[in-house]
Short mmCIF file of C-alpha atoms and ligand atoms in Angstrom, two decimals:
data_model
loop_
_atom_site.label_atom_id
_atom_site.label_comp_id
_atom_site.label_asym_id
_atom_site.label_seq_id
_atom_site.Cartn_x
_atom_site.Cartn_y
_atom_site.Cartn_z
CA MET B 1 82.41 123.47 88.86
CA ALA B 2 80.69 121.74 91.74
CA ASN B 3 79.84 123.99 94.66
CA LEU B 4 79.57 121.83 97.73
CA SER B 5 78.01 124.02 100.37
CA GLY B 6 80.41 125.03 103.11
CA GLY B 7 83.29 125.95 100.83
CA GLU B 8 84.52 127.51 97.62
CA ALA B 9 83.68 126.07 94.22
CA VAL B 10 85.83 123.06 93.37
CA SER B 11 86.47 121.47 90.05
CA PRO B 12 84.83 118.06 89.78
CA GLU B 13 88.17 116.83 88.40
CA HIS B 14 90.14 117.99 91.45
CA ILE B 15 91.81 115.00 93.09
CA TYR B 16 92.40 115.33 96.82
CA ASP B 17 95.12 113.38 98.58
CA MET B 18 92.55 112.33 101.13
CA VAL B 19 88.76 112.42 101.23
CA ILE B 20 87.50 111.88 104.77
CA VAL B 21 83.87 110.79 105.08
CA GLY B 22 82.53 111.89 108.47
CA GLY B 23 83.34 114.79 110.77
CA GLY B 24 83.61 113.12 114.19
CA PRO B 25 86.74 112.75 116.32
CA GLY B 26 88.22 110.11 113.97
CA GLY B 27 87.54 112.17 110.85
CA TYR B 28 88.84 115.46 112.21
CA THR B 29 91.92 113.90 113.77
CA ALA B 30 92.71 112.39 110.36
CA ALA B 31 92.15 115.84 108.84
CA LEU B 32 94.46 117.50 111.38
CA TYR B 33 97.26 114.99 110.86
CA ALA B 34 96.80 115.03 107.07
CA ALA B 35 96.88 118.81 106.87
CA ARG B 36 99.96 119.00 109.10
CA ALA B 37 101.61 116.43 106.84
CA GLY B 38 100.96 118.69 103.85
CA LEU B 39 98.23 116.50 102.35
CA ASP B 40 95.34 118.10 100.49
CA ALA B 41 92.48 116.78 102.65
CA VAL B 42 88.74 117.39 102.73
CA VAL B 43 86.19 116.29 105.33
CA LEU B 44 82.63 115.53 104.30
CA GLU B 45 80.35 116.50 107.12
CA ARG B 46 76.61 116.03 107.21
CA LEU B 47 75.18 118.05 110.10
CA ALA B 48 77.66 119.37 112.64
CA ALA B 49 81.24 118.72 113.62
CA GLY B 50 81.77 116.05 116.23
CA GLY B 51 79.43 113.32 115.03
CA GLN B 52 77.89 111.56 118.02
CA ILE B 53 79.81 113.66 120.56
CA ALA B 54 77.98 116.76 119.37
CA LEU B 55 74.97 115.23 121.11
CA THR B 56 76.81 114.60 124.37
CA GLN B 57 76.24 117.12 127.10
CA ARG B 58 79.59 116.68 128.79
CA VAL B 59 82.65 114.65 127.96
CA ASP B 60 84.72 113.82 131.02
CA ASN B 61 86.95 111.10 129.66
CA TYR B 62 88.89 112.89 126.95
CA PRO B 63 92.15 113.93 128.60
CA GLY B 64 93.23 117.54 128.78
CA PHE B 65 89.91 118.96 129.98
CA ASP B 66 90.08 118.76 133.76
CA GLN B 67 86.54 120.09 134.17
CA GLY B 68 85.15 118.10 131.23
CA ILE B 69 83.95 119.73 128.01
CA ASP B 70 80.64 120.07 126.22
CA GLY B 71 80.60 117.54 123.35
CA TYR B 72 79.45 120.11 120.80
CA ALA B 73 82.30 122.45 121.74
CA LEU B 74 84.80 119.59 121.53
CA GLY B 75 83.60 118.75 118.02
CA GLU B 76 83.82 122.39 116.92
CA ASN B 77 87.33 122.65 118.39
CA MET B 78 88.42 119.54 116.51
CA ARG B 79 87.17 121.04 113.26
CA SER B 80 88.76 124.46 113.77
CA GLY B 81 92.01 122.81 114.86
CA ALA B 82 92.17 120.90 111.58
CA GLN B 83 91.13 123.93 109.54
CA ARG B 84 93.92 125.98 111.13
CA PHE B 85 96.36 123.80 109.16
CA GLY B 86 94.39 123.96 105.92
CA ALA B 87 91.99 121.00 106.08
CA LYS B 88 88.78 121.74 104.22
CA THR B 89 85.21 120.90 105.17
CA ARG B 90 82.33 120.26 102.80
CA MET B 91 78.75 120.08 104.05
CA ALA B 92 77.30 117.25 102.02
CA GLU B 93 76.13 113.70 102.49
CA ALA B 94 78.02 110.84 100.88
CA LYS B 95 75.59 108.83 98.74
CA SER B 96 77.86 106.19 97.23
CA LEU B 97 81.49 105.15 97.11
CA THR B 98 83.71 103.77 94.36
CA LEU B 99 86.74 102.54 96.24
CA SER B 100 88.70 100.38 93.82
CA GLY B 101 91.31 101.95 91.52
CA ALA B 102 93.98 104.57 92.06
CA VAL B 103 91.49 107.43 92.19
CA LYS B 104 88.56 106.78 94.48
CA ARG B 105 85.25 108.54 94.17
CA VAL B 106 82.76 109.68 96.78
CA ASP B 107 79.44 110.76 95.27
CA THR B 108 77.57 113.25 97.38
CA GLY B 109 74.21 114.96 97.14
CA GLU B 110 76.13 117.97 95.81
CA GLY B 111 78.57 116.42 93.37
CA PRO B 112 81.46 113.97 93.40
CA LEU B 113 84.73 114.16 95.31
CA LEU B 114 87.82 112.35 94.08
CA GLY B 115 90.66 111.20 96.31
CA ARG B 116 93.88 109.18 96.16
CA THR B 117 92.92 107.87 99.59
CA VAL B 118 89.61 107.64 101.42
CA VAL B 119 89.13 107.56 105.19
CA LEU B 120 85.76 106.26 106.32
CA ALA B 121 84.84 107.86 109.62
CA THR B 122 81.09 107.43 109.42
CA GLY B 123 80.59 106.31 113.03
CA ALA B 124 77.50 104.58 114.26
CA VAL B 125 73.77 105.29 114.50
CA PRO B 126 71.34 104.50 117.34
CA ARG B 127 69.82 101.04 117.51
CA GLU B 128 66.05 100.87 117.36
CA LEU B 129 63.80 98.62 119.44
CA GLY B 130 62.17 97.33 116.28
CA ILE B 131 58.63 97.30 117.61
CA PRO B 132 55.44 98.48 115.87
CA GLY B 133 54.84 102.21 115.89
CA GLU B 134 58.44 103.11 116.79
CA ARG B 135 59.25 104.82 113.49
CA GLU B 136 55.91 106.69 113.40
CA LEU B 137 56.42 107.98 116.94
CA ALA B 138 60.03 109.03 116.41
CA GLY B 139 60.16 112.66 117.51
CA GLN B 140 56.56 112.33 118.80
CA GLY B 141 57.41 110.69 122.09
CA VAL B 142 60.12 108.25 121.01
CA HIS B 143 63.66 109.66 121.03
CA TYR B 144 67.24 108.46 120.69
CA CYS B 145 69.13 111.36 122.27
CA ALA B 146 68.31 112.66 125.74
CA ALA B 147 70.82 115.50 125.45
CA CYS B 148 69.01 116.72 122.32
CA ASP B 149 65.36 116.14 123.22
CA GLY B 150 65.24 115.77 127.01
CA MET B 151 64.20 119.41 127.47
CA PHE B 152 60.82 118.65 125.87
CA TYR B 153 59.98 116.61 128.96
CA ARG B 154 60.58 119.20 131.66
CA ASP B 155 58.44 118.26 134.69
CA LYS B 156 57.02 115.26 132.82
CA THR B 157 57.61 111.51 132.97
CA ALA B 158 60.29 109.99 130.75
CA ALA B 159 61.28 106.36 130.38
CA VAL B 160 64.73 105.20 129.27
CA VAL B 161 65.40 101.77 127.76
CA GLY B 162 68.84 100.17 128.18
CA GLY B 163 71.36 99.27 130.83
CA GLY B 164 74.65 100.55 129.41
CA SER B 165 76.53 103.76 130.11
CA SER B 166 74.50 105.66 127.52
CA ALA B 167 71.20 104.71 129.16
CA ALA B 168 72.59 105.55 132.61
CA GLU B 169 73.87 108.90 131.38
CA ASP B 170 70.51 109.63 129.72
CA ALA B 171 68.55 108.67 132.86
CA LEU B 172 70.73 110.95 135.00
CA LEU B 173 70.37 113.83 132.59
CA LEU B 174 66.60 113.38 132.45
CA SER B 175 66.39 113.12 136.26
CA ARG B 176 67.55 116.73 136.40
CA VAL B 177 64.80 117.85 134.02
CA CYS B 178 61.85 115.51 134.46
CA ARG B 179 59.49 114.94 137.34
CA ARG B 180 59.91 111.17 137.08
CA VAL B 181 62.27 108.88 135.20
CA VAL B 182 61.74 105.16 134.70
CA LEU B 183 64.73 103.10 133.63
CA ILE B 184 63.72 99.92 131.82
CA HIS B 185 66.37 97.22 131.49
CA ARG B 186 66.10 93.63 130.34
CA ARG B 187 68.50 92.39 133.06
CA ASP B 188 68.54 92.83 136.84
CA THR B 189 71.80 94.79 136.92
CA LEU B 190 73.25 97.63 134.91
CA ARG B 191 76.11 97.03 132.53
CA ALA B 192 76.93 100.77 132.76
CA GLU B 193 80.30 101.90 134.13
CA LYS B 194 80.37 101.93 137.94
CA VAL B 195 80.65 105.70 138.08
CA TYR B 196 76.95 105.94 137.15
CA HIS B 197 75.52 103.43 139.61
CA ALA B 198 75.45 105.37 142.89
CA PRO B 199 74.09 108.66 141.46
CA LEU B 200 71.30 106.75 139.73
CA MET B 201 70.35 104.72 142.78
CA GLU B 202 70.42 107.86 144.93
CA ALA B 203 68.29 110.01 142.62
CA ASP B 204 64.87 110.15 144.29
CA ASN B 205 62.93 110.56 141.03
CA VAL B 206 64.47 107.56 139.22
CA GLU B 207 62.67 104.19 139.31
CA PHE B 208 63.85 100.91 137.83
CA CYS B 209 61.95 98.27 135.92
CA TRP B 210 64.36 95.33 135.91
CA ASP B 211 64.10 92.21 133.77
CA SER B 212 61.75 94.08 131.50
CA GLU B 213 61.46 94.70 127.81
CA VAL B 214 59.17 97.05 125.95
CA ALA B 215 56.51 94.90 124.30
CA GLU B 216 54.25 97.65 123.01
CA LEU B 217 54.07 101.41 122.58
CA LEU B 218 50.79 102.83 123.85
CA ARG B 219 49.74 105.77 121.76
CA GLY B 220 47.17 108.30 120.90
CA GLU B 221 48.52 111.05 118.66
CA ARG B 222 51.66 110.92 120.75
CA LEU B 223 53.17 108.34 123.02
CA GLN B 224 51.17 107.77 126.20
CA GLY B 225 53.05 104.90 127.78
CA VAL B 226 54.61 101.50 127.28
CA ARG B 227 53.51 97.96 127.95
CA LEU B 228 56.37 96.00 129.50
CA ARG B 229 56.93 92.27 129.60
CA ASN B 230 58.93 90.71 132.40
CA VAL B 231 61.46 88.48 130.65
CA LYS B 232 61.60 86.04 133.59
CA THR B 233 57.93 85.72 134.52
CA GLY B 234 56.20 86.86 131.34
CA GLU B 235 54.10 89.21 133.46
CA ALA B 236 52.79 92.34 131.70
CA ARG B 237 52.84 95.80 133.20
CA THR B 238 51.88 99.23 131.91
CA VAL B 239 53.98 102.32 132.60
CA GLY B 240 52.58 105.71 131.64
CA CYS B 241 55.16 108.10 130.21
CA ASP B 242 55.29 111.17 128.01
CA GLY B 243 58.59 110.33 126.39
CA LEU B 244 60.61 107.18 125.75
CA PHE B 245 64.36 107.43 125.22
CA VAL B 246 65.79 104.39 123.47
CA SER B 247 69.41 104.02 124.52
CA ILE B 248 70.36 100.48 123.58
CA GLY B 249 73.63 101.01 121.79
CA ARG B 250 74.53 101.83 118.25
CA LYS B 251 75.10 100.12 114.95
CA PRO B 252 77.86 100.96 112.49
CA ALA B 253 77.09 103.36 109.64
CA SER B 254 78.75 101.09 107.08
CA GLU B 255 76.01 100.64 104.46
CA LEU B 256 77.96 102.69 101.90
CA ALA B 257 80.86 100.25 102.14
CA ARG B 258 78.77 97.08 101.92
CA GLY B 259 79.73 94.99 98.89
CA GLN B 260 83.10 96.74 98.53
CA LEU B 261 84.85 96.30 101.88
CA ARG B 262 84.85 93.30 104.17
CA LEU B 263 82.52 93.75 107.14
CA ASP B 264 82.24 91.61 110.27
CA PRO B 265 78.88 89.96 111.10
CA GLY B 266 77.85 93.06 113.10
CA GLY B 267 78.45 95.27 110.05
CA TYR B 268 81.70 96.86 111.30
CA ILE B 269 84.38 97.46 108.65
CA LEU B 270 87.18 94.94 109.13
CA ALA B 271 90.44 96.76 109.88
CA ASP B 272 93.12 96.40 112.54
CA GLU B 273 94.93 99.11 114.50
CA SER B 274 96.53 100.30 111.27
CA THR B 275 92.97 101.19 110.10
CA ARG B 276 93.80 99.69 106.67
CA THR B 277 90.86 97.94 105.05
CA ASP B 278 91.11 95.21 102.43
CA ILE B 279 91.27 97.86 99.67
CA PRO B 280 94.65 99.65 99.51
CA GLY B 281 94.29 103.36 100.13
CA VAL B 282 90.99 102.99 102.01
CA PHE B 283 91.00 103.35 105.79
CA ALA B 284 88.31 102.91 108.45
CA VAL B 285 88.53 104.89 111.68
CA GLY B 286 86.49 105.26 114.84
CA ASP B 287 83.23 103.52 115.72
CA VAL B 288 82.67 102.09 112.23
CA ARG B 289 85.81 99.91 112.50
CA THR B 290 86.15 96.52 114.22
CA LYS B 291 87.69 97.27 117.62
CA ALA B 292 87.36 96.49 121.31
CA LEU B 293 86.78 99.96 122.70
CA ARG B 294 84.71 102.64 121.00
CA GLN B 295 85.59 105.92 122.63
CA ILE B 296 86.48 109.43 121.50
CA ILE B 297 90.11 108.82 122.33
CA THR B 298 90.31 105.59 120.35
CA ALA B 299 88.59 107.22 117.37
CA ALA B 300 91.10 110.06 117.52
CA ALA B 301 93.97 107.58 117.70
CA ASP B 302 92.60 105.84 114.61
CA GLY B 303 92.58 109.15 112.72
CA ALA B 304 96.28 109.63 113.40
CA ALA B 305 97.09 106.03 112.43
CA ALA B 306 95.14 106.33 109.17
CA VAL B 307 97.25 109.29 108.05
CA HIS B 308 100.47 107.50 108.94
CA TYR B 309 99.53 104.53 106.74
CA ALA B 310 98.01 106.74 104.04
CA GLN B 311 101.33 108.59 103.73
CA GLU B 312 103.12 105.24 103.45
CA TYR B 313 100.65 104.18 100.74
CA LEU B 314 101.00 107.46 98.82
CA ALA B 315 104.80 107.36 99.08
CA GLN B 316 104.75 103.92 97.46
CA GLY B 317 102.87 105.42 94.54
CA GLY B 318 99.38 104.14 95.30
CA PRO B 319 98.06 100.73 94.29
CA SER B 320 100.61 98.31 92.88
P1 NAP W 401 76.10 99.22 125.31
O1 NAP W 401 77.16 99.32 126.34
O2 NAP W 401 76.23 98.24 124.21
O3 NAP W 401 74.74 98.93 126.08
C1 NAP W 401 73.55 98.70 125.39
C2 NAP W 401 72.47 98.35 126.41
O4 NAP W 401 71.23 98.23 125.74
C3 NAP W 401 72.74 97.05 127.14
O5 NAP W 401 72.39 97.20 128.49
C4 NAP W 401 71.83 96.07 126.40
O6 NAP W 401 71.31 95.07 127.25
C5 NAP W 401 70.67 96.94 126.01
N1 NAP W 401 70.02 96.48 124.78
C6 NAP W 401 70.59 96.17 123.59
N2 NAP W 401 69.64 95.81 122.69
C7 NAP W 401 68.46 95.88 123.35
C8 NAP W 401 67.12 95.65 122.96
N3 NAP W 401 66.80 95.27 121.72
N4 NAP W 401 66.16 95.83 123.89
C9 NAP W 401 66.47 96.24 125.14
N5 NAP W 401 67.71 96.48 125.57
C10 NAP W 401 68.70 96.30 124.67
O7 NAP W 401 75.84 100.62 124.59
P2 NAP W 401 76.03 102.11 125.13
O8 NAP W 401 75.46 102.27 126.48
O9 NAP W 401 75.50 102.97 124.03
O10 NAP W 401 77.59 102.29 125.21
C11 NAP W 401 78.42 102.08 124.05
C12 NAP W 401 79.88 102.38 124.39
O11 NAP W 401 80.05 103.76 124.69
C13 NAP W 401 80.37 101.62 125.63
O12 NAP W 401 81.69 101.23 125.41
C14 NAP W 401 80.26 102.64 126.73
O13 NAP W 401 81.17 102.40 127.79
C15 NAP W 401 80.61 103.92 125.98
N6 NAP W 401 80.00 105.08 126.63
C16 NAP W 401 80.80 105.86 127.41
C17 NAP W 401 80.26 106.97 128.05
C18 NAP W 401 81.17 107.81 128.88
O14 NAP W 401 82.28 107.36 129.16
N7 NAP W 401 80.79 109.02 129.29
C19 NAP W 401 78.92 107.30 127.93
C20 NAP W 401 78.12 106.49 127.13
C21 NAP W 401 78.67 105.38 126.49
P3 NAP W 401 72.22 93.88 127.82
O15 NAP W 401 72.98 94.49 128.97
O16 NAP W 401 71.23 92.87 128.21
O17 NAP W 401 73.11 93.46 126.69
#
């Protein structure tokens, strides 16, 4: 009997109707809909419910919460809502997938899981700058989540790289904690949603380094600052900072599917609104799927769609 932590012992031969890889909004919506449809579903979760939203201080654009909701709480609510109808959760990391055939297999660090269908809800991971010293300084001055690590820089100087909504949100969060925040962006305008522009411009401890990219991390034992390069003039400039928050978007967590499912050039799993991939019985939901808008609400919608098409697939008796 395998004993995947987070639940009762399960027989390695047990075949679930649906194995859901990833416990974010897409994964737990699939679990909720599957459980309500009477499917025997299990969610593989690595760290905490909610995926990326667990790291978001406040979610204001998921309807139904007129005062917004803490991302961690939203993730927990999604899990308990699915569990209320009998969905199971296993705390384990998927290591490899075998997706062809009527019974699919997800190998985890704590034993295999078998399923008639598989829903991949693995989300996305932060993009790195890809400059020397970045990996070594990760957690020692270089960070990828202001909501998680911003508190380490109370009354200190933090720099944020990026010009999207995530970078804007991070800079605003840090401006409430840090003495000084420097936003570094490779263009001369933000791409972030308009709602962030005025508060950022009005914050008296936020400075902007436009048209700038980080050329070098300046370090002793920890990060001490960054050397910037102006992308228009080539001019170099040094900015001292205690922490650097890299907020330049995310990349899909699709490595497990590589070689089995079709991916687009950016690594996203190719699937349309039905969430069906090119292997029958395998579905891709949320940020890991090719789509125009990656939001909590679109991930949740994918989870519901996946169960609809999984039921259709199971009713037809699986692969033909
Ligand atoms: P994003 O919108 O893709 O923005 C990434 C930013 O990083 C861009 O400004 C980009 O510059 C910059 N960048 C990319 N690679 C870079 C590199 N190597 N060096 C320096 N800069 C680099 O990503 P995001 O901000 O993470 O947002 C992702 C999605 O989540 C968006 O749809 C966004 O609307 C959504 N989101 C929503 C909320 C909310 O509603 N509360 C909060 C956060 C995010 P360029 O502009 O030059 O391309």
